[in-house]
Amino acid sequence: MNAPVSKEPLDARDRPARLTVGVVGAGRVGPALAASLRLAGHRPVAVSGVSDTSRRRAAELLPDVPLVEPAEVLARAELVLLTVPDDVLPTLVEGLAETGAVRPGQLLVHTSGRYGAKVLDPARRAGALPLALHPAMTFTGTAVDVQRLAGCSFGVTAPEELRLAAEALVIEMGGEPEWIAEESRPLYHTALALGANHLVTLVAQSMELLAKAGVAAPDRMLGPLLGAALDNALRSGDAALTGPVARGDAGTVAAHIGELREHAPQAVAGYLAMARATADRALAHGLLKAELAEDLLVVLADQERRPGGPGPGETR
């Protein structure tokens, strides 16, 4: 069970001192977090980036901060942000520890949602102070990200003795710390990816179909609808379910699938999977009548067995 996060003002003893900050991995996240820490009074001193895009991003968000190699970032900074892809993080940490780049007392922060603090154990054995601070937000790689951090939730995992320091850093960036147990990090990250990443796919597919239907501004049409749907879902959960699946309109669902087969066959499998999941949740919460659910599920099963479509239990 997650322990509650205190909303009381932080005592001066709980606030991190003004720190020199380094960034290893100038993707979309690292420079934005470093820029936010700069606004809180910390001092970015070094950043590493490989691609031309990452170097340009660092120059835009962290002007006058030198681009150096990762080991040099650790040599210059008291607080180091490791903002690299999940699959790269364990090898990076091991390499930095093995080469002696990690210094005792150095705050080492990664921003992966998948991992907790244990992935930093090689660095911890070298004397580093490990923190996992994952901002639950999508990043653009531009200055707007710094503004969006205000009120953004961060998944925080750290040794108990570093908890106050971790939460203080999040608050200084304008975020809201949410304590996530080490063993719950994979589930936590799965939940965020399920909602945010798949949402982008669904919205993009919807805009493409509206454009094919002749809608001049799909984004303008979808904005109010999706905004209301998201607000209702966050407020009411499954009670916010609407539409032909939740109503049990089997004929309408069959017509939808027919249109997708003609105009966007690559979207059929996703529609079927989401329709079945929606039907199950609507039925479980008493929104879908059992007699209507039967006809709907027959339609979905028939469509799944159709040649050229996914068979039962298959995905494509």
PDB file of C-alpha atoms in Angstrom:
ATOM      1  CA  MET A   1       0.000   0.000   0.000  1.00  0.00           C
ATOM      2  CA  ASN A   2       1.377   3.383  -0.954  1.00  0.00           C
ATOM      3  CA  ALA A   3       2.163   5.661   1.945  1.00  0.00           C
ATOM      4  CA  PRO A   4       0.513   9.078   1.769  1.00  0.00           C
ATOM      5  CA  VAL A   5       2.593  12.020   0.655  1.00  0.00           C
ATOM      6  CA  SER A   6       2.533  14.950   3.022  1.00  0.00           C
ATOM      7  CA  LYS A   7       1.200  18.198   1.592  1.00  0.00           C
ATOM      8  CA  GLU A   8       2.693  20.232   4.451  1.00  0.00           C
ATOM      9  CA  PRO A   9       5.374  22.800   3.545  1.00  0.00           C
ATOM     10  CA  LEU A  10       8.826  21.263   3.499  1.00  0.00           C
ATOM     11  CA  ASP A  11      11.112  22.068   6.384  1.00  0.00           C
ATOM     12  CA  ALA A  12      14.381  23.682   5.261  1.00  0.00           C
ATOM     13  CA  ARG A  13      16.230  20.570   6.447  1.00  0.00           C
ATOM     14  CA  ASP A  14      14.222  18.444   3.992  1.00  0.00           C
ATOM     15  CA  ARG A  15      15.001  20.609   0.957  1.00  0.00           C
ATOM     16  CA  PRO A  16      17.956  19.657  -1.226  1.00  0.00           C
ATOM     17  CA  ALA A  17      20.726  22.235  -1.214  1.00  0.00           C
ATOM     18  CA  ARG A  18      21.369  24.170  -4.420  1.00  0.00           C
ATOM     19  CA  LEU A  19      23.044  21.572  -6.595  1.00  0.00           C
ATOM     20  CA  THR A  20      25.046  21.392  -9.787  1.00  0.00           C
ATOM     21  CA  VAL A  21      23.007  19.337 -12.261  1.00  0.00           C
ATOM     22  CA  GLY A  22      24.117  17.100 -15.119  1.00  0.00           C
ATOM     23  CA  VAL A  23      22.105  15.270 -17.760  1.00  0.00           C
ATOM     24  CA  VAL A  24      23.121  11.988 -19.381  1.00  0.00           C
ATOM     25  CA  GLY A  25      20.873  11.527 -22.403  1.00  0.00           C
ATOM     26  CA  ALA A  26      19.516  14.701 -23.989  1.00  0.00           C
ATOM     27  CA  GLY A  27      16.259  13.192 -25.165  1.00  0.00           C
ATOM     28  CA  ARG A  28      12.931  14.890 -24.632  1.00  0.00           C
ATOM     29  CA  VAL A  29      12.873  14.447 -20.854  1.00  0.00           C
ATOM     30  CA  GLY A  30      16.303  15.302 -19.453  1.00  0.00           C
ATOM     31  CA  PRO A  31      16.764  18.868 -20.706  1.00  0.00           C
ATOM     32  CA  ALA A  32      13.224  19.782 -19.633  1.00  0.00           C
ATOM     33  CA  LEU A  33      13.781  18.498 -16.098  1.00  0.00           C
ATOM     34  CA  ALA A  34      17.144  20.237 -15.880  1.00  0.00           C
ATOM     35  CA  ALA A  35      15.568  23.487 -17.090  1.00  0.00           C
ATOM     36  CA  SER A  36      12.899  23.116 -14.421  1.00  0.00           C
ATOM     37  CA  LEU A  37      15.534  22.519 -11.743  1.00  0.00           C
ATOM     38  CA  ARG A  38      17.308  25.649 -12.960  1.00  0.00           C
ATOM     39  CA  LEU A  39      14.139  27.642 -12.276  1.00  0.00           C
ATOM     40  CA  ALA A  40      14.225  26.244  -8.736  1.00  0.00           C
ATOM     41  CA  GLY A  41      17.715  27.581  -8.214  1.00  0.00           C
ATOM     42  CA  HIS A  42      19.875  24.592  -9.135  1.00  0.00           C
ATOM     43  CA  ARG A  43      22.640  24.996 -11.731  1.00  0.00           C
ATOM     44  CA  PRO A  44      22.888  22.784 -14.824  1.00  0.00           C
ATOM     45  CA  VAL A  45      26.586  22.372 -15.614  1.00  0.00           C
ATOM     46  CA  ALA A  46      26.885  19.560 -18.167  1.00  0.00           C
ATOM     47  CA  VAL A  47      24.852  17.506 -20.614  1.00  0.00           C
ATOM     48  CA  SER A  48      25.619  14.600 -22.919  1.00  0.00           C
ATOM     49  CA  GLY A  49      23.872  13.819 -26.178  1.00  0.00           C
ATOM     50  CA  VAL A  50      24.680  11.689 -29.190  1.00  0.00           C
ATOM     51  CA  SER A  51      22.371  12.650 -32.045  1.00  0.00           C
ATOM     52  CA  ASP A  52      22.205  16.037 -33.731  1.00  0.00           C
ATOM     53  CA  THR A  53      18.590  16.324 -32.572  1.00  0.00           C
ATOM     54  CA  SER A  54      19.481  15.756 -28.934  1.00  0.00           C
ATOM     55  CA  ARG A  55      22.310  18.259 -29.147  1.00  0.00           C
ATOM     56  CA  ARG A  56      20.021  20.904 -30.639  1.00  0.00           C
ATOM     57  CA  ARG A  57      17.441  20.206 -27.960  1.00  0.00           C
ATOM     58  CA  ALA A  58      20.035  20.624 -25.224  1.00  0.00           C
ATOM     59  CA  ALA A  59      21.209  23.898 -26.764  1.00  0.00           C
ATOM     60  CA  GLU A  60      17.652  25.251 -26.867  1.00  0.00           C
ATOM     61  CA  LEU A  61      16.570  24.259 -23.355  1.00  0.00           C
ATOM     62  CA  LEU A  62      19.951  24.526 -21.636  1.00  0.00           C
ATOM     63  CA  PRO A  63      21.801  27.357 -23.394  1.00  0.00           C
ATOM     64  CA  ASP A  64      25.439  27.788 -22.424  1.00  0.00           C
ATOM     65  CA  VAL A  65      25.556  24.362 -20.757  1.00  0.00           C
ATOM     66  CA  PRO A  66      28.498  22.452 -22.270  1.00  0.00           C
ATOM     67  CA  LEU A  67      28.033  19.167 -24.127  1.00  0.00           C
ATOM     68  CA  VAL A  68      30.452  16.561 -22.774  1.00  0.00           C
ATOM     69  CA  GLU A  69      30.850  12.803 -22.479  1.00  0.00           C
ATOM     70  CA  PRO A  70      28.742  10.944 -19.853  1.00  0.00           C
ATOM     71  CA  ALA A  71      31.696  10.347 -17.530  1.00  0.00           C
ATOM     72  CA  GLU A  72      32.486  14.067 -17.593  1.00  0.00           C
ATOM     73  CA  VAL A  73      28.848  14.856 -16.731  1.00  0.00           C
ATOM     74  CA  LEU A  74      29.233  12.799 -13.561  1.00  0.00           C
ATOM     75  CA  ALA A  75      32.560  14.455 -12.789  1.00  0.00           C
ATOM     76  CA  ARG A  76      31.003  17.927 -12.881  1.00  0.00           C
ATOM     77  CA  ALA A  77      27.566  17.397 -11.288  1.00  0.00           C
ATOM     78  CA  GLU A  78      26.299  16.683  -7.801  1.00  0.00           C
ATOM     79  CA  LEU A  79      22.876  15.668  -9.142  1.00  0.00           C
ATOM     80  CA  VAL A  80      22.872  13.580 -12.332  1.00  0.00           C
ATOM     81  CA  LEU A  81      19.759  12.854 -14.383  1.00  0.00           C
ATOM     82  CA  LEU A  82      19.993   9.574 -16.307  1.00  0.00           C
ATOM     83  CA  THR A  83      17.358  10.145 -18.981  1.00  0.00           C
ATOM     84  CA  VAL A  84      18.044   7.320 -21.413  1.00  0.00           C
ATOM     85  CA  PRO A  85      15.743   4.613 -22.868  1.00  0.00           C
ATOM     86  CA  ASP A  86      14.679   1.862 -20.462  1.00  0.00           C
ATOM     87  CA  ASP A  87      16.631  -0.871 -22.228  1.00  0.00           C
ATOM     88  CA  VAL A  88      19.829   1.191 -22.102  1.00  0.00           C
ATOM     89  CA  LEU A  89      19.635   2.154 -18.429  1.00  0.00           C
ATOM     90  CA  PRO A  90      20.989  -1.013 -16.691  1.00  0.00           C
ATOM     91  CA  THR A  91      24.043  -1.223 -18.964  1.00  0.00           C
ATOM     92  CA  LEU A  92      24.721   2.498 -18.594  1.00  0.00           C
ATOM     93  CA  VAL A  93      24.613   2.328 -14.801  1.00  0.00           C
ATOM     94  CA  GLU A  94      26.885  -0.709 -14.711  1.00  0.00           C
ATOM     95  CA  GLY A  95      29.368   0.934 -17.062  1.00  0.00           C
ATOM     96  CA  LEU A  96      29.488   4.182 -15.103  1.00  0.00           C
ATOM     97  CA  ALA A  97      30.042   2.279 -11.856  1.00  0.00           C
ATOM     98  CA  GLU A  98      32.705  -0.034 -13.284  1.00  0.00           C
ATOM     99  CA  THR A  99      34.727   2.819 -14.759  1.00  0.00           C
ATOM    100  CA  GLY A 100      34.765   4.752 -11.497  1.00  0.00           C
ATOM    101  CA  ALA A 101      32.687   7.644 -12.823  1.00  0.00           C
ATOM    102  CA  VAL A 102      30.287   7.503  -9.879  1.00  0.00           C
ATOM    103  CA  ARG A 103      31.282   9.546  -6.836  1.00  0.00           C
ATOM    104  CA  PRO A 104      30.238   8.880  -3.219  1.00  0.00           C
ATOM    105  CA  GLY A 105      27.387  11.128  -2.127  1.00  0.00           C
ATOM    106  CA  GLN A 106      26.333  11.906  -5.683  1.00  0.00           C
ATOM    107  CA  LEU A 107      22.580  11.992  -6.313  1.00  0.00           C
ATOM    108  CA  LEU A 108      21.847   9.713  -9.260  1.00  0.00           C
ATOM    109  CA  VAL A 109      18.318  10.063 -10.646  1.00  0.00           C
ATOM    110  CA  HIS A 110      16.771   8.000 -13.415  1.00  0.00           C
ATOM    111  CA  THR A 111      13.423   8.817 -15.023  1.00  0.00           C
ATOM    112  CA  SER A 112      12.378   5.368 -16.251  1.00  0.00           C
ATOM    113  CA  GLY A 113       8.843   4.349 -15.357  1.00  0.00           C
ATOM    114  CA  ARG A 114       9.684   0.670 -15.649  1.00  0.00           C
ATOM    115  CA  TYR A 115      12.466   0.550 -13.067  1.00  0.00           C
ATOM    116  CA  GLY A 116      12.607   1.441  -9.407  1.00  0.00           C
ATOM    117  CA  ALA A 117      15.738   2.299  -7.467  1.00  0.00           C
ATOM    118  CA  LYS A 118      17.303  -1.183  -7.586  1.00  0.00           C
ATOM    119  CA  VAL A 119      18.495  -0.708 -11.165  1.00  0.00           C
ATOM    120  CA  LEU A 120      20.895   1.849  -9.665  1.00  0.00           C
ATOM    121  CA  ASP A 121      22.402  -0.684  -7.229  1.00  0.00           C
ATOM    122  CA  PRO A 122      25.800  -0.803  -9.018  1.00  0.00           C
ATOM    123  CA  ALA A 123      26.088   2.950  -8.546  1.00  0.00           C
ATOM    124  CA  ARG A 124      24.771   2.728  -4.989  1.00  0.00           C
ATOM    125  CA  ARG A 125      27.546   0.285  -4.118  1.00  0.00           C
ATOM    126  CA  ALA A 126      29.954   2.942  -5.378  1.00  0.00           C
ATOM    127  CA  GLY A 127      28.452   5.431  -2.922  1.00  0.00           C
ATOM    128  CA  ALA A 128      25.789   7.133  -5.062  1.00  0.00           C
ATOM    129  CA  LEU A 129      22.391   8.087  -3.687  1.00  0.00           C
ATOM    130  CA  PRO A 130      19.774   6.428  -5.944  1.00  0.00           C
ATOM    131  CA  LEU A 131      16.419   8.008  -6.853  1.00  0.00           C
ATOM    132  CA  ALA A 132      13.775   6.938  -9.375  1.00  0.00           C
ATOM    133  CA  LEU A 133      11.657   9.952 -10.396  1.00  0.00           C
ATOM    134  CA  HIS A 134       9.326   9.260 -13.314  1.00  0.00           C
ATOM    135  CA  PRO A 135       7.194  12.154 -14.608  1.00  0.00           C
ATOM    136  CA  ALA A 136       3.793  10.827 -15.691  1.00  0.00           C
ATOM    137  CA  MET A 137       3.647  13.043 -18.747  1.00  0.00           C
ATOM    138  CA  THR A 138       4.405  12.892 -22.450  1.00  0.00           C
ATOM    139  CA  PHE A 139       7.182  15.219 -23.571  1.00  0.00           C
ATOM    140  CA  THR A 140       7.587  17.237 -26.767  1.00  0.00           C
ATOM    141  CA  GLY A 141      11.242  18.155 -26.319  1.00  0.00           C
ATOM    142  CA  THR A 142      10.407  21.865 -26.254  1.00  0.00           C
ATOM    143  CA  ALA A 143      10.115  24.602 -23.627  1.00  0.00           C
ATOM    144  CA  VAL A 144       6.397  23.870 -23.219  1.00  0.00           C
ATOM    145  CA  ASP A 145       7.352  20.751 -21.261  1.00  0.00           C
ATOM    146  CA  VAL A 146       8.770  22.867 -18.450  1.00  0.00           C
ATOM    147  CA  GLN A 147       5.395  24.577 -18.046  1.00  0.00           C
ATOM    148  CA  ARG A 148       3.527  21.271 -18.171  1.00  0.00           C
ATOM    149  CA  LEU A 149       5.506  19.928 -15.239  1.00  0.00           C
ATOM    150  CA  ALA A 150       3.402  22.136 -12.966  1.00  0.00           C
ATOM    151  CA  GLY A 151       1.022  19.724 -11.257  1.00  0.00           C
ATOM    152  CA  CYS A 152       2.452  16.682 -13.049  1.00  0.00           C
ATOM    153  CA  SER A 153       2.526  13.509 -10.961  1.00  0.00           C
ATOM    154  CA  PHE A 154       5.894  11.777 -10.530  1.00  0.00           C
ATOM    155  CA  GLY A 155       6.252   8.116  -9.656  1.00  0.00           C
ATOM    156  CA  VAL A 156       8.835   8.193  -6.844  1.00  0.00           C
ATOM    157  CA  THR A 157      10.869   5.217  -5.647  1.00  0.00           C
ATOM    158  CA  ALA A 158      13.932   5.531  -3.424  1.00  0.00           C
ATOM    159  CA  PRO A 159      15.471   4.133  -0.264  1.00  0.00           C
ATOM    160  CA  GLU A 160      13.476   5.273   2.740  1.00  0.00           C
ATOM    161  CA  GLU A 161      16.285   7.492   3.984  1.00  0.00           C
ATOM    162  CA  LEU A 162      16.193   9.426   0.682  1.00  0.00           C
ATOM    163  CA  ARG A 163      12.437   9.737   0.464  1.00  0.00           C
ATOM    164  CA  LEU A 164      12.227  13.341   1.640  1.00  0.00           C
ATOM    165  CA  ALA A 165      14.992  14.430  -0.726  1.00  0.00           C
ATOM    166  CA  ALA A 166      13.267  12.695  -3.649  1.00  0.00           C
ATOM    167  CA  GLU A 167       9.915  14.273  -2.889  1.00  0.00           C
ATOM    168  CA  ALA A 168      11.530  17.688  -2.399  1.00  0.00           C
ATOM    169  CA  LEU A 169      13.129  17.556  -5.840  1.00  0.00           C
ATOM    170  CA  VAL A 170       9.789  16.674  -7.437  1.00  0.00           C
ATOM    171  CA  ILE A 171       8.052  19.539  -5.647  1.00  0.00           C
ATOM    172  CA  GLU A 172      10.787  21.943  -6.725  1.00  0.00           C
ATOM    173  CA  MET A 173      10.095  20.955 -10.336  1.00  0.00           C
ATOM    174  CA  GLY A 174       6.426  21.806  -9.767  1.00  0.00           C
ATOM    175  CA  GLY A 175       5.356  18.167  -9.645  1.00  0.00           C
ATOM    176  CA  GLU A 176       3.312  16.045  -7.264  1.00  0.00           C
ATOM    177  CA  PRO A 177       5.220  13.090  -5.754  1.00  0.00           C
ATOM    178  CA  GLU A 178       3.419   9.731  -5.692  1.00  0.00           C
ATOM    179  CA  TRP A 179       5.265   6.976  -3.842  1.00  0.00           C
ATOM    180  CA  ILE A 180       5.513   3.717  -5.851  1.00  0.00           C
ATOM    181  CA  ALA A 181       6.865   0.574  -4.189  1.00  0.00           C
ATOM    182  CA  GLU A 182       9.837  -1.034  -5.918  1.00  0.00           C
ATOM    183  CA  GLU A 183       7.912  -4.191  -6.769  1.00  0.00           C
ATOM    184  CA  SER A 184       5.009  -2.167  -8.196  1.00  0.00           C
ATOM    185  CA  ARG A 185       7.027  -0.209 -10.760  1.00  0.00           C
ATOM    186  CA  PRO A 186       6.366  -2.579 -13.711  1.00  0.00           C
ATOM    187  CA  LEU A 187       2.603  -2.547 -13.046  1.00  0.00           C
ATOM    188  CA  TYR A 188       2.624   1.228 -12.569  1.00  0.00           C
ATOM    189  CA  HIS A 189       4.374   1.747 -15.891  1.00  0.00           C
ATOM    190  CA  THR A 190       2.106  -0.727 -17.676  1.00  0.00           C
ATOM    191  CA  ALA A 191      -0.930   1.219 -16.499  1.00  0.00           C
ATOM    192  CA  LEU A 192       0.432   4.512 -17.796  1.00  0.00           C
ATOM    193  CA  ALA A 193       1.451   3.054 -21.155  1.00  0.00           C
ATOM    194  CA  LEU A 194      -1.924   1.360 -21.572  1.00  0.00           C
ATOM    195  CA  GLY A 195      -3.711   4.667 -21.149  1.00  0.00           C
ATOM    196  CA  ALA A 196      -1.405   7.261 -22.684  1.00  0.00           C
ATOM    197  CA  ASN A 197       0.380   5.422 -25.496  1.00  0.00           C
ATOM    198  CA  HIS A 198      -2.663   3.578 -26.817  1.00  0.00           C
ATOM    199  CA  LEU A 199      -4.699   6.761 -26.584  1.00  0.00           C
ATOM    200  CA  VAL A 200      -2.424   8.419 -29.130  1.00  0.00           C
ATOM    201  CA  THR A 201      -2.876   5.484 -31.517  1.00  0.00           C
ATOM    202  CA  LEU A 202      -6.664   5.578 -31.170  1.00  0.00           C
ATOM    203  CA  VAL A 203      -6.852   9.339 -31.687  1.00  0.00           C
ATOM    204  CA  ALA A 204      -4.576   9.220 -34.734  1.00  0.00           C
ATOM    205  CA  GLN A 205      -6.678   6.443 -36.276  1.00  0.00           C
ATOM    206  CA  SER A 206      -9.853   8.374 -35.576  1.00  0.00           C
ATOM    207  CA  MET A 207      -8.458  11.523 -37.242  1.00  0.00           C
ATOM    208  CA  GLU A 208      -7.413   9.553 -40.311  1.00  0.00           C
ATOM    209  CA  LEU A 209     -10.902   8.060 -40.687  1.00  0.00           C
ATOM    210  CA  LEU A 210     -12.586  11.433 -40.257  1.00  0.00           C
ATOM    211  CA  ALA A 211     -10.344  12.878 -42.962  1.00  0.00           C
ATOM    212  CA  LYS A 212     -11.353  10.028 -45.283  1.00  0.00           C
ATOM    213  CA  ALA A 213     -15.001  10.820 -44.463  1.00  0.00           C
ATOM    214  CA  GLY A 214     -14.452  14.382 -45.692  1.00  0.00           C
ATOM    215  CA  VAL A 215     -14.068  16.219 -42.366  1.00  0.00           C
ATOM    216  CA  ALA A 216     -11.874  19.263 -42.997  1.00  0.00           C
ATOM    217  CA  ALA A 217     -10.585  19.648 -39.437  1.00  0.00           C
ATOM    218  CA  PRO A 218     -10.657  16.284 -37.621  1.00  0.00           C
ATOM    219  CA  ASP A 219      -8.708  17.682 -34.695  1.00  0.00           C
ATOM    220  CA  ARG A 220     -11.244  20.462 -34.127  1.00  0.00           C
ATOM    221  CA  MET A 221     -14.116  17.995 -34.284  1.00  0.00           C
ATOM    222  CA  LEU A 222     -12.518  15.502 -31.918  1.00  0.00           C
ATOM    223  CA  GLY A 223     -11.210  18.018 -29.379  1.00  0.00           C
ATOM    224  CA  PRO A 224     -14.438  18.715 -27.454  1.00  0.00           C
ATOM    225  CA  LEU A 225     -15.639  15.110 -27.752  1.00  0.00           C
ATOM    226  CA  LEU A 226     -12.423  13.519 -26.520  1.00  0.00           C
ATOM    227  CA  GLY A 227     -11.923  16.173 -23.871  1.00  0.00           C
ATOM    228  CA  ALA A 228     -15.377  15.449 -22.448  1.00  0.00           C
ATOM    229  CA  ALA A 229     -14.852  11.687 -22.692  1.00  0.00           C
ATOM    230  CA  LEU A 230     -11.541  11.887 -20.850  1.00  0.00           C
ATOM    231  CA  ASP A 231     -12.969  14.156 -18.159  1.00  0.00           C
ATOM    232  CA  ASN A 232     -15.970  11.875 -17.671  1.00  0.00           C
ATOM    233  CA  ALA A 233     -13.767   8.767 -17.516  1.00  0.00           C
ATOM    234  CA  LEU A 234     -11.445  10.307 -14.934  1.00  0.00           C
ATOM    235  CA  ARG A 235     -14.400  11.405 -12.832  1.00  0.00           C
ATOM    236  CA  SER A 236     -16.662   8.369 -13.175  1.00  0.00           C
ATOM    237  CA  GLY A 237     -14.641   5.414 -14.455  1.00  0.00           C
ATOM    238  CA  ASP A 238     -16.744   2.730 -16.150  1.00  0.00           C
ATOM    239  CA  ALA A 239     -19.945   4.680 -15.468  1.00  0.00           C
ATOM    240  CA  ALA A 240     -18.807   7.042 -18.242  1.00  0.00           C
ATOM    241  CA  LEU A 241     -19.030   4.308 -20.913  1.00  0.00           C
ATOM    242  CA  THR A 242     -21.255   5.312 -23.825  1.00  0.00           C
ATOM    243  CA  GLY A 243     -21.645   4.381 -27.484  1.00  0.00           C
ATOM    244  CA  PRO A 244     -22.959   1.402 -29.443  1.00  0.00           C
ATOM    245  CA  VAL A 245     -20.938  -1.249 -27.622  1.00  0.00           C
ATOM    246  CA  ALA A 246     -22.073  -0.109 -24.163  1.00  0.00           C
ATOM    247  CA  ARG A 247     -25.663   0.122 -25.479  1.00  0.00           C
ATOM    248  CA  GLY A 248     -25.521  -3.295 -27.132  1.00  0.00           C
ATOM    249  CA  ASP A 249     -26.196  -1.984 -30.656  1.00  0.00           C
ATOM    250  CA  ALA A 250     -24.862  -5.062 -32.427  1.00  0.00           C
ATOM    251  CA  GLY A 251     -25.955  -3.881 -35.873  1.00  0.00           C
ATOM    252  CA  THR A 252     -24.086  -0.594 -35.527  1.00  0.00           C
ATOM    253  CA  VAL A 253     -20.946  -2.368 -34.354  1.00  0.00           C
ATOM    254  CA  ALA A 254     -21.138  -4.716 -37.349  1.00  0.00           C
ATOM    255  CA  ALA A 255     -21.488  -1.701 -39.650  1.00  0.00           C
ATOM    256  CA  HIS A 256     -18.441  -0.069 -38.047  1.00  0.00           C
ATOM    257  CA  ILE A 257     -16.347  -3.156 -38.651  1.00  0.00           C
ATOM    258  CA  GLY A 258     -17.519  -3.270 -42.264  1.00  0.00           C
ATOM    259  CA  GLU A 259     -16.386   0.313 -42.790  1.00  0.00           C
ATOM    260  CA  LEU A 260     -13.018  -0.412 -41.209  1.00  0.00           C
ATOM    261  CA  ARG A 261     -12.488  -3.473 -43.406  1.00  0.00           C
ATOM    262  CA  GLU A 262     -13.030  -1.292 -46.457  1.00  0.00           C
ATOM    263  CA  HIS A 263     -11.215   1.889 -45.455  1.00  0.00           C
ATOM    264  CA  ALA A 264      -8.726   0.941 -42.690  1.00  0.00           C
ATOM    265  CA  PRO A 265      -8.277  -2.834 -42.470  1.00  0.00           C
ATOM    266  CA  GLN A 266      -5.240  -2.365 -40.231  1.00  0.00           C
ATOM    267  CA  ALA A 267      -7.574  -0.951 -37.550  1.00  0.00           C
ATOM    268  CA  VAL A 268      -9.982  -3.906 -37.440  1.00  0.00           C
ATOM    269  CA  ALA A 269      -8.053  -5.965 -34.897  1.00  0.00           C
ATOM    270  CA  GLY A 270      -7.780  -3.014 -32.512  1.00  0.00           C
ATOM    271  CA  TYR A 271     -11.474  -2.163 -32.845  1.00  0.00           C
ATOM    272  CA  LEU A 272     -12.480  -5.759 -32.118  1.00  0.00           C
ATOM    273  CA  ALA A 273     -10.200  -5.982 -29.083  1.00  0.00           C
ATOM    274  CA  MET A 274     -11.413  -2.694 -27.639  1.00  0.00           C
ATOM    275  CA  ALA A 275     -15.070  -3.522 -28.387  1.00  0.00           C
ATOM    276  CA  ARG A 276     -14.790  -6.818 -26.541  1.00  0.00           C
ATOM    277  CA  ALA A 277     -13.030  -5.181 -23.579  1.00  0.00           C
ATOM    278  CA  THR A 278     -15.672  -2.424 -23.496  1.00  0.00           C
ATOM    279  CA  ALA A 279     -18.497  -4.969 -23.648  1.00  0.00           C
ATOM    280  CA  ASP A 280     -17.000  -6.960 -20.773  1.00  0.00           C
ATOM    281  CA  ARG A 281     -16.672  -3.865 -18.577  1.00  0.00           C
ATOM    282  CA  ALA A 282     -20.125  -2.528 -19.493  1.00  0.00           C
ATOM    283  CA  LEU A 283     -21.680  -5.911 -18.719  1.00  0.00           C
ATOM    284  CA  ALA A 284     -19.821  -6.259 -15.421  1.00  0.00           C
ATOM    285  CA  HIS A 285     -21.002  -2.806 -14.302  1.00  0.00           C
ATOM    286  CA  GLY A 286     -24.627  -3.303 -15.291  1.00  0.00           C
ATOM    287  CA  LEU A 287     -24.550  -0.825 -18.178  1.00  0.00           C
ATOM    288  CA  LEU A 288     -25.061  -3.460 -20.881  1.00  0.00           C
ATOM    289  CA  LYS A 289     -28.107  -5.714 -20.656  1.00  0.00           C
ATOM    290  CA  ALA A 290     -27.333  -9.417 -20.810  1.00  0.00           C
ATOM    291  CA  GLU A 291     -29.748 -10.106 -23.691  1.00  0.00           C
ATOM    292  CA  LEU A 292     -28.163  -7.353 -25.789  1.00  0.00           C
ATOM    293  CA  ALA A 293     -24.671  -8.446 -24.850  1.00  0.00           C
ATOM    294  CA  GLU A 294     -25.322 -11.885 -26.309  1.00  0.00           C
ATOM    295  CA  ASP A 295     -26.061 -10.525 -29.794  1.00  0.00           C
ATOM    296  CA  LEU A 296     -23.116  -8.153 -29.584  1.00  0.00           C
ATOM    297  CA  LEU A 297     -20.654 -10.881 -28.600  1.00  0.00           C
ATOM    298  CA  VAL A 298     -21.914 -13.086 -31.439  1.00  0.00           C
ATOM    299  CA  VAL A 299     -21.157 -10.275 -33.907  1.00  0.00           C
ATOM    300  CA  LEU A 300     -17.665  -9.786 -32.485  1.00  0.00           C
ATOM    301  CA  ALA A 301     -16.933 -13.523 -32.552  1.00  0.00           C
ATOM    302  CA  ASP A 302     -18.156 -13.822 -36.144  1.00  0.00           C
ATOM    303  CA  GLN A 303     -15.993 -10.893 -37.223  1.00  0.00           C
ATOM    304  CA  GLU A 304     -12.941 -12.345 -35.488  1.00  0.00           C
ATOM    305  CA  ARG A 305     -13.384 -15.602 -37.440  1.00  0.00           C
ATOM    306  CA  ARG A 306     -13.755 -13.902 -40.811  1.00  0.00           C
ATOM    307  CA  PRO A 307     -11.071 -14.675 -43.408  1.00  0.00           C
ATOM    308  CA  GLY A 308      -8.480 -11.967 -43.427  1.00  0.00           C
ATOM    309  CA  GLY A 309      -9.248 -10.971 -39.844  1.00  0.00           C
ATOM    310  CA  PRO A 310      -7.764 -12.161 -36.570  1.00  0.00           C
ATOM    311  CA  GLY A 311      -8.922 -15.535 -35.389  1.00  0.00           C
ATOM    312  CA  PRO A 312     -10.127 -16.155 -31.822  1.00  0.00           C
ATOM    313  CA  GLY A 313      -7.342 -15.399 -29.393  1.00  0.00           C
ATOM    314  CA  GLU A 314      -5.018 -14.109 -32.126  1.00  0.00           C
ATOM    315  CA  THR A 315      -3.544 -10.651 -32.505  1.00  0.00           C
ATOM    316  CA  ARG A 316      -1.944  -9.019 -35.515  1.00  0.00           C
TER     317      ARG A 316
END
